[in-house]
Coordinates of N, CA, C and O in Angstrom, one line a residue:
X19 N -31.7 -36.4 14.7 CA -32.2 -35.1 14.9 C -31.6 -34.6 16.3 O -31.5 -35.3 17.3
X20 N -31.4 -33.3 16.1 CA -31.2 -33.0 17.4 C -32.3 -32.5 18.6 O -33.4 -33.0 19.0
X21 N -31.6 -31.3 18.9 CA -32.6 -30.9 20.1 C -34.4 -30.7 19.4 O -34.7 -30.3 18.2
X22 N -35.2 -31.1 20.3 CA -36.3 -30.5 19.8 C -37.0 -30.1 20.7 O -37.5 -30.8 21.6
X23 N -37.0 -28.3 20.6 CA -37.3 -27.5 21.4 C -39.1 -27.5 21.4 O -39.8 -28.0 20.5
X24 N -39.9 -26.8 22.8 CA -41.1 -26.8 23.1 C -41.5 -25.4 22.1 O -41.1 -24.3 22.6
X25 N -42.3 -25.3 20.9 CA -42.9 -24.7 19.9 C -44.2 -24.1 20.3 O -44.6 -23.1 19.7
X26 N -45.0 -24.6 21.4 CA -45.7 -24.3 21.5 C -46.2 -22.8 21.8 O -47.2 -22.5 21.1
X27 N -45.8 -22.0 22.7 CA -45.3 -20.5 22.9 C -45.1 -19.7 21.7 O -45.5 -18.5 21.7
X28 N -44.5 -20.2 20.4 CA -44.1 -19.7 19.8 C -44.8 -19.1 18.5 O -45.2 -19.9 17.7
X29 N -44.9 -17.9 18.2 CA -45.3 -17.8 16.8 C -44.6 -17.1 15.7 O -43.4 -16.8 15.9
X30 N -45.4 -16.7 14.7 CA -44.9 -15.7 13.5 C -46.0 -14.9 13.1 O -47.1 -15.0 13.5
X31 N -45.4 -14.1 12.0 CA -47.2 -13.5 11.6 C -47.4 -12.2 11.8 O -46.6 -11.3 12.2
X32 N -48.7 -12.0 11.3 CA -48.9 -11.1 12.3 C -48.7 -9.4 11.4 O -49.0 -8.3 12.0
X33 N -48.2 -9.5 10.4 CA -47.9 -8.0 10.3 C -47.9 -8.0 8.5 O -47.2 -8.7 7.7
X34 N -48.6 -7.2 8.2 CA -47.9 -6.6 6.7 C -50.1 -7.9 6.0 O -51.2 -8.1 6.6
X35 N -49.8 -8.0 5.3 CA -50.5 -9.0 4.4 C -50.7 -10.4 4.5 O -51.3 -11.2 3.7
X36 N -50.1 -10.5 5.6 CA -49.8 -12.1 6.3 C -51.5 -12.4 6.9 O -52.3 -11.5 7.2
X37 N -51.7 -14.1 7.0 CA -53.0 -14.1 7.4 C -53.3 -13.9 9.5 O -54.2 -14.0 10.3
X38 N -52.4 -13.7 9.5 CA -52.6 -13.1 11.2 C -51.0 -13.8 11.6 O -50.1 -14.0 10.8
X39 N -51.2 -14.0 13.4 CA -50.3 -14.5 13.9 C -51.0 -15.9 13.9 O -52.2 -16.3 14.2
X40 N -49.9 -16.7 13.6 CA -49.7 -18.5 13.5 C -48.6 -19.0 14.9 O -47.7 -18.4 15.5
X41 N -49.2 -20.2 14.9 CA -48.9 -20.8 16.0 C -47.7 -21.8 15.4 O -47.8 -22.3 14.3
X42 N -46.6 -22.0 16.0 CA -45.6 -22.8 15.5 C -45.7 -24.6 16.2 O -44.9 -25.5 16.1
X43 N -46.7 -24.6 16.7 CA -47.1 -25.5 17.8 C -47.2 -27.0 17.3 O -47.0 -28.0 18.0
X44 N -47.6 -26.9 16.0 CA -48.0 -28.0 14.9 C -46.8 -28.7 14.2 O -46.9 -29.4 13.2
X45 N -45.7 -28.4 14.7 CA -44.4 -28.3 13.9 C -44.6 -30.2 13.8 O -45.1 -31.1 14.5
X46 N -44.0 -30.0 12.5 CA -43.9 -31.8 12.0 C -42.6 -32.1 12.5 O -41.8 -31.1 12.5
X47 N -42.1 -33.2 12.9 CA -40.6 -33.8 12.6 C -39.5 -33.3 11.1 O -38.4 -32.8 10.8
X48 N -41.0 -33.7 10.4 CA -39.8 -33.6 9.3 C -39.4 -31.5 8.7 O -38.4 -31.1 8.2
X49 N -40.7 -30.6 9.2 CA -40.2 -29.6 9.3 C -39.0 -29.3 10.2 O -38.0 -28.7 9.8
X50 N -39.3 -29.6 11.1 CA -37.9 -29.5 12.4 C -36.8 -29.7 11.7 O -35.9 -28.8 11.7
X51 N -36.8 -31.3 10.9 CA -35.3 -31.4 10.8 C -34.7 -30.2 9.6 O -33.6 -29.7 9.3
X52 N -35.9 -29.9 9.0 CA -35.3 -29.1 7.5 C -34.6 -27.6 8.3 O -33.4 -27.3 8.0
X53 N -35.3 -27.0 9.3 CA -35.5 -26.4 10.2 C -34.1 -26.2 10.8 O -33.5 -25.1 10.7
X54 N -33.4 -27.5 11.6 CA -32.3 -27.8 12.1 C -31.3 -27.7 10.8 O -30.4 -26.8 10.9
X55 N -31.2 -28.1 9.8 CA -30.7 -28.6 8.4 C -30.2 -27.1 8.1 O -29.2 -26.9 7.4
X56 N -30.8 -26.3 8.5 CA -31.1 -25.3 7.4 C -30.0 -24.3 8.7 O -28.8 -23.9 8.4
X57 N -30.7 -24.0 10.1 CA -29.6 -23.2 10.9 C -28.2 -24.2 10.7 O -27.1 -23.6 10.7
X58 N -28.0 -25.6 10.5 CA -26.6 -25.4 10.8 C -25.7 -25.9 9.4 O -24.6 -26.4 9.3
X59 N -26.6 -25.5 8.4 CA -25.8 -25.0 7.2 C -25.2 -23.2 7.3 O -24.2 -22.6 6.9
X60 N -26.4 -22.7 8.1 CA -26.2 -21.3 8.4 C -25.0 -21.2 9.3 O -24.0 -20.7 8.7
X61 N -24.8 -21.5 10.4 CA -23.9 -21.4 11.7 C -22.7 -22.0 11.0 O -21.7 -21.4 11.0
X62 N -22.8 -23.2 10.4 CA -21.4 -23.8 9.9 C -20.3 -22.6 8.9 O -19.0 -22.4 8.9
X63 N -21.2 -21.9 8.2 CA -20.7 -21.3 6.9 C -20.4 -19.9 7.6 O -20.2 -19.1 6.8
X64 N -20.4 -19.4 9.1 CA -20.4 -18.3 9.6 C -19.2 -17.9 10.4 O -19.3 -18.2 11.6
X65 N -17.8 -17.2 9.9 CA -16.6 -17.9 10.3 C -16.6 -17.5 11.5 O -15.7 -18.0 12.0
X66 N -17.2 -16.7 12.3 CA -17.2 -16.6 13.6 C -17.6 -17.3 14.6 O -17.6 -17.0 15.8
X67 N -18.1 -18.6 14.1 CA -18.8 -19.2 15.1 C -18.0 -20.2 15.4 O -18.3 -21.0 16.3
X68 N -16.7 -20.5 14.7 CA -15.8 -21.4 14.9 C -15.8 -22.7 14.1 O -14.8 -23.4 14.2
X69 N -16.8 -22.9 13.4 CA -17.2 -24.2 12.6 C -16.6 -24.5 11.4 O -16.3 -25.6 10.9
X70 N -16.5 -23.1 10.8 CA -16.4 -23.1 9.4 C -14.6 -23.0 8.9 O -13.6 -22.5 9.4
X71 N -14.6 -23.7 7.7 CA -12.5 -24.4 7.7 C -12.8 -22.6 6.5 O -13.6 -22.3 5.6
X72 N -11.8 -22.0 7.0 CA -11.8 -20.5 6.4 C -10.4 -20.7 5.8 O -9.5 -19.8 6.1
X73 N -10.1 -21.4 5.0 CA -8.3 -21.3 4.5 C -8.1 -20.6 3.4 O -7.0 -20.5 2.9

């Protein structure tokens, strides 16, 4: 795993039919990694970010 940033500060929520603002503070490991998993399938496939083989 990589970085694991401080969650605590952080939320979502909050708007529309959602049940309020949620705290991200509870975050599991294994959320995190899906989490990490998931941005650097995003960043890799993004040809500007330099990662991705564009041939």
């Amino acid at each position: 795993m990589g970085l694991k940033p401080d969650f605590s500060k952080v939320t979502y929520g909050g708007g529309g039919k959602s049940p309020g603002i949620q705290s991200m503070e509870g975050i599991t490991d294994e959320q995190h990694a899906i989490l990490q998993n998931i941005a650097w399938e995003t960043v890799s496939k993004y040809r500007h970010a330099g990662f991705a083989n564009n041939k």
